[in-house]
Amino acid sequence: MGEFPNEIFPLPKEFFEQPTLELAKALLGCLLVKNTNQGMAAGFIVETEAYIGPGDRAAHSFNNKRTARTEVMFHRSGIAYTYLMHTHCLFNIVSGSEEKPEAVLVRAIEPRYGIELMKIRRGIEDLKNLTNGPGKLTKSLGITMDDYGSSLTLPPLYIAKGYCPESISVGKRIGIDNSGEAKDYPWRFWVTDNRFVSRHQKFEYKINPSSF
């Protein structure tokens, strides 16, 4: 958990062009990096949720809903989709390719670099609770609405290669109870037994990353 190494580079745009459900799994273990004038902070992605609009009632783009907020979802894969939920900024990765508005929500990361900066931003010392939620991680990293539409293959906000999890757990998404049958889709993925995953850890089954 020392200084940020110089040899970490953004993943290429081709990485983000895989199907959304595959991308949601492939992102686990990747390093999410944000550089600001306060410094660099980064962590390994350990929990994601896939949103596959326009047929997904839980997706903002359900029924091809195109608004000022969802506009970026209709663009190419590998772009940041940030939006406000109550007072929290949430971070998503646009997927599905142009005119196919899909996205992956990053729900939790494992802190790796810039941890002292994260603690200052959150005003807490508890490492486990720094980034174990979608609003917590954005505040810790300094991700804001200003990042909306930015490319994730270039600094200051990007995703780099990390590690391959030994096991991935699969379950239902969280906080979408009013989305009809979509609330039961098993489109939430997390690194099995990782302590930085958000508090809801009931799973339906596990998969071996080497199988995809």
GROMACS .gro file of C-alpha atoms in nm:
model
  212
    1MET     CA    1   0.000   0.000   0.000
    2GLY     CA    2   0.293   0.231  -0.076
    3GLU     CA    3   0.355   0.482  -0.352
    4PHE     CA    4   0.174   0.448  -0.683
    5PRO     CA    5   0.401   0.258  -0.927
    6ASN     CA    6   0.494   0.418  -1.260
    7GLU     CA    7   0.436   0.101  -1.465
    8ILE     CA    8   0.056   0.093  -1.428
    9PHE     CA    9  -0.119   0.185  -1.753
   10PRO     CA   10  -0.485   0.211  -1.862
   11LEU     CA   11  -0.643  -0.093  -2.023
   12PRO     CA   12  -0.711  -0.055  -2.399
   13LYS     CA   13  -1.054   0.034  -2.536
   14GLU     CA   14  -1.094  -0.323  -2.665
   15PHE     CA   15  -1.125  -0.446  -2.306
   16PHE     CA   16  -1.452  -0.257  -2.266
   17GLU     CA   17  -1.602  -0.390  -2.589
   18GLN     CA   18  -1.692  -0.733  -2.451
   19PRO     CA   19  -2.056  -0.817  -2.364
   20THR     CA   20  -2.179  -0.636  -2.054
   21LEU     CA   21  -2.220  -0.944  -1.834
   22GLU     CA   22  -1.871  -1.058  -1.925
   23LEU     CA   23  -1.731  -0.711  -1.864
   24ALA     CA   24  -1.893  -0.697  -1.520
   25LYS     CA   25  -1.700  -1.011  -1.426
   26ALA     CA   26  -1.378  -0.915  -1.603
   27LEU     CA   27  -1.363  -0.587  -1.412
   28LEU     CA   28  -1.326  -0.772  -1.081
   29GLY     CA   29  -0.967  -0.746  -0.970
   30CYS     CA   30  -0.893  -0.453  -1.204
   31LEU     CA   31  -0.745  -0.137  -1.058
   32LEU     CA   32  -0.965   0.175  -1.061
   33VAL     CA   33  -0.745   0.486  -1.058
   34LYS     CA   34  -0.823   0.856  -1.010
   35ASN     CA   35  -0.567   1.134  -1.018
   36THR     CA   36  -0.656   1.477  -0.878
   37ASN     CA   37  -0.464   1.784  -0.766
   38GLN     CA   38  -0.474   1.629  -0.418
   39GLY     CA   39  -0.292   1.319  -0.537
   40MET     CA   40  -0.347   0.967  -0.673
   41ALA     CA   41  -0.586   0.716  -0.521
   42ALA     CA   42  -0.670   0.368  -0.648
   43GLY     CA   43  -0.825   0.038  -0.550
   44PHE     CA   44  -0.907  -0.305  -0.686
   45ILE     CA   45  -1.266  -0.346  -0.807
   46VAL     CA   46  -1.430  -0.618  -0.597
   47GLU     CA   47  -1.804  -0.576  -0.669
   48THR     CA   48  -2.003  -0.486  -0.981
   49GLU     CA   49  -2.359  -0.489  -1.115
   50ALA     CA   50  -2.460  -0.516  -1.481
   51TYR     CA   51  -2.746  -0.310  -1.624
   52ILE     CA   52  -2.862  -0.422  -1.965
   53GLY     CA   53  -3.107  -0.168  -2.104
   54PRO     CA   54  -3.335  -0.114  -2.285
   55GLY     CA   55  -3.489  -0.448  -2.183
   56ASP     CA   56  -3.375  -0.423  -1.822
   57ARG     CA   57  -3.639  -0.251  -1.609
   58ALA     CA   58  -3.372  -0.161  -1.352
   59ALA     CA   59  -3.158   0.023  -1.605
   60HIS     CA   60  -3.180   0.400  -1.651
   61SER     CA   61  -3.199   0.335  -2.024
   62PHE     CA   62  -3.500   0.101  -1.999
   63ASN     CA   63  -3.718   0.134  -2.310
   64ASN     CA   64  -3.434   0.331  -2.475
   65LYS     CA   65  -3.499   0.625  -2.244
   66ARG     CA   66  -3.264   0.896  -2.367
   67THR     CA   67  -3.226   1.198  -2.141
   68ALA     CA   68  -2.952   1.442  -2.045
   69ARG     CA   69  -2.854   1.197  -1.770
   70THR     CA   70  -2.854   0.881  -1.983
   71GLU     CA   71  -2.711   1.032  -2.302
   72VAL     CA   72  -2.361   0.897  -2.239
   73MET     CA   73  -2.499   0.541  -2.219
   74PHE     CA   74  -2.572   0.560  -2.592
   75HIS     CA   75  -2.209   0.629  -2.672
   76ARG     CA   76  -1.917   0.390  -2.714
   77SER     CA   77  -1.806   0.149  -2.443
   78GLY     CA   78  -1.537   0.250  -2.196
   79ILE     CA   79  -1.677   0.589  -2.093
   80ALA     CA   80  -1.762   0.702  -1.740
   81TYR     CA   81  -2.131   0.733  -1.652
   82THR     CA   82  -2.165   0.918  -1.323
   83TYR     CA   83  -2.496   1.017  -1.168
   84LEU     CA   84  -2.630   1.139  -0.836
   85MET     CA   85  -2.826   0.911  -0.605
   86HIS     CA   86  -2.954   1.124  -0.319
   87THR     CA   87  -2.634   1.309  -0.225
   88HIS     CA   88  -2.393   1.044  -0.353
   89CYS     CA   89  -2.216   1.028  -0.688
   90LEU     CA   90  -2.219   0.675  -0.834
   91PHE     CA   91  -1.972   0.552  -1.094
   92ASN     CA   92  -2.062   0.332  -1.392
   93ILE     CA   93  -1.876   0.209  -1.698
   94VAL     CA   94  -2.062   0.243  -2.028
   95SER     CA   95  -2.078  -0.086  -2.217
   96GLY     CA   96  -2.276  -0.248  -2.497
   97SER     CA   97  -2.138  -0.025  -2.779
   98GLU     CA   98  -2.294   0.278  -2.948
   99GLU     CA   99  -2.675   0.303  -2.949
  100LYS     CA  100  -2.689   0.001  -2.719
  101PRO     CA  101  -2.720   0.170  -2.378
  102GLU     CA  102  -2.580  -0.065  -2.115
  103ALA     CA  103  -2.353  -0.009  -1.817
  104VAL     CA  104  -2.171  -0.168  -1.525
  105LEU     CA  105  -2.201  -0.011  -1.179
  106VAL     CA  106  -1.891  -0.038  -0.961
  107ARG     CA  107  -2.021  -0.109  -0.610
  108ALA     CA  108  -1.702  -0.157  -0.409
  109ILE     CA  109  -1.324  -0.148  -0.431
  110GLU     CA  110  -1.040  -0.272  -0.214
  111PRO     CA  111  -0.817   0.028  -0.124
  112ARG     CA  112  -0.465  -0.004  -0.261
  113TYR     CA  113  -0.293   0.333  -0.320
  114GLY     CA  114  -0.351   0.676  -0.169
  115ILE     CA  115  -0.520   0.531   0.138
  116GLU     CA  116  -0.434   0.824   0.363
  117LEU     CA  117  -0.594   1.059   0.110
  118MET     CA  118  -0.903   0.836   0.106
  119LYS     CA  119  -0.926   0.855   0.486
  120ILE     CA  120  -0.907   1.234   0.476
  121ARG     CA  121  -1.181   1.255   0.213
  122ARG     CA  122  -1.411   1.023   0.408
  123GLY     CA  123  -1.316   1.158   0.750
  124ILE     CA  124  -1.272   0.806   0.890
  125GLU     CA  125  -0.985   0.574   0.981
  126ASP     CA  126  -1.165   0.240   0.938
  127LEU     CA  127  -1.007   0.083   0.629
  128LYS     CA  128  -1.288  -0.168   0.577
  129ASN     CA  129  -1.553   0.102   0.551
  130LEU     CA  130  -1.361   0.339   0.325
  131THR     CA  131  -1.483   0.199  -0.006
  132ASN     CA  132  -1.737  -0.080   0.060
  133GLY     CA  133  -2.024   0.090  -0.120
  134PRO     CA  134  -2.080   0.280  -0.447
  135GLY     CA  135  -2.104   0.622  -0.282
  136LYS     CA  136  -1.816   0.555  -0.046
  137LEU     CA  137  -1.572   0.459  -0.320
  138THR     CA  138  -1.640   0.766  -0.534
  139LYS     CA  139  -1.584   1.001  -0.241
  140SER     CA  140  -1.267   0.815  -0.142
  141LEU     CA  141  -1.123   0.831  -0.493
  142GLY     CA  142  -1.243   1.181  -0.574
  143ILE     CA  143  -1.476   1.073  -0.855
  144THR     CA  144  -1.739   1.342  -0.919
  145MET     CA  145  -2.002   1.444  -1.170
  146ASP     CA  146  -1.724   1.625  -1.354
  147ASP     CA  147  -1.605   1.280  -1.466
  148TYR     CA  148  -1.927   1.219  -1.660
  149GLY     CA  149  -1.845   1.118  -2.018
  150SER     CA  150  -1.470   1.091  -1.968
  151SER     CA  151  -1.273   0.812  -2.135
  152LEU     CA  152  -1.160   0.537  -1.900
  153THR     CA  153  -0.857   0.461  -2.116
  154LEU     CA  154  -0.684   0.788  -2.028
  155PRO     CA  155  -0.592   0.971  -1.707
  156PRO     CA  156  -0.710   1.120  -1.481
  157LEU     CA  157  -0.976   0.846  -1.436
  158TYR     CA  158  -0.894   0.505  -1.574
  159ILE     CA  159  -0.893   0.130  -1.520
  160ALA     CA  160  -0.571  -0.072  -1.519
  161LYS     CA  161  -0.478  -0.438  -1.498
  162GLY     CA  162  -0.489  -0.582  -1.149
  163TYR     CA  163  -0.526  -0.945  -1.042
  164CYS     CA  164  -0.746  -1.242  -1.133
  165PRO     CA  165  -0.981  -1.345  -0.848
  166GLU     CA  166  -0.974  -1.710  -0.745
  167SER     CA  167  -1.353  -1.721  -0.721
  168ILE     CA  168  -1.644  -1.493  -0.818
  169SER     CA  169  -1.981  -1.500  -0.643
  170VAL     CA  170  -2.303  -1.424  -0.832
  171GLY     CA  171  -2.631  -1.292  -0.694
  172LYS     CA  172  -2.917  -1.047  -0.730
  173ARG     CA  173  -2.860  -0.675  -0.766
  174ILE     CA  174  -2.926  -0.443  -0.473
  175GLY     CA  175  -3.179  -0.165  -0.421
  176ILE     CA  176  -3.399  -0.226  -0.726
  177ASP     CA  177  -3.709  -0.377  -0.565
  178ASN     CA  178  -3.946  -0.176  -0.787
  179SER     CA  179  -3.812  -0.315  -1.115
  180GLY     CA  180  -4.045  -0.612  -1.163
  181GLU     CA  181  -3.882  -0.934  -1.271
  182ALA     CA  182  -3.551  -0.751  -1.318
  183LYS     CA  183  -3.498  -0.745  -0.941
  184ASP     CA  184  -3.431  -1.119  -0.955
  185TYR     CA  185  -3.173  -1.119  -1.235
  186PRO     CA  186  -2.840  -1.260  -1.107
  187TRP     CA  187  -2.637  -0.972  -1.247
  188ARG     CA  188  -2.434  -0.878  -0.942
  189PHE     CA  189  -2.079  -1.010  -0.917
  190TRP     CA  190  -1.819  -0.988  -0.644
  191VAL     CA  191  -1.486  -1.135  -0.537
  192THR     CA  192  -1.578  -1.424  -0.309
  193ASP     CA  193  -1.510  -1.359   0.061
  194ASN     CA  194  -1.349  -1.020  -0.003
  195ARG     CA  195  -1.400  -0.810   0.309
  196PHE     CA  196  -1.443  -0.486   0.116
  197VAL     CA  197  -1.760  -0.600  -0.061
  198SER     CA  198  -2.075  -0.415   0.052
  199ARG     CA  199  -2.276  -0.563   0.337
  200HIS     CA  200  -2.518  -0.765   0.123
  201GLN     CA  201  -2.327  -1.082   0.039
  202LYS     CA  202  -2.594  -1.348  -0.014
  203PHE     CA  203  -2.501  -1.538  -0.329
  204GLU     CA  204  -2.676  -1.781  -0.561
  205TYR     CA  205  -2.366  -1.956  -0.693
  206LYS     CA  206  -1.995  -1.916  -0.755
  207ILE     CA  207  -1.793  -1.932  -1.074
  208ASN     CA  208  -1.428  -1.987  -1.155
  209PRO     CA  209  -1.286  -1.693  -1.354
  210SER     CA  210  -1.084  -1.933  -1.567
  211SER     CA  211  -1.413  -2.058  -1.712
  212PHE     CA  212  -1.471  -1.739  -1.911
   0.00000   0.00000   0.00000
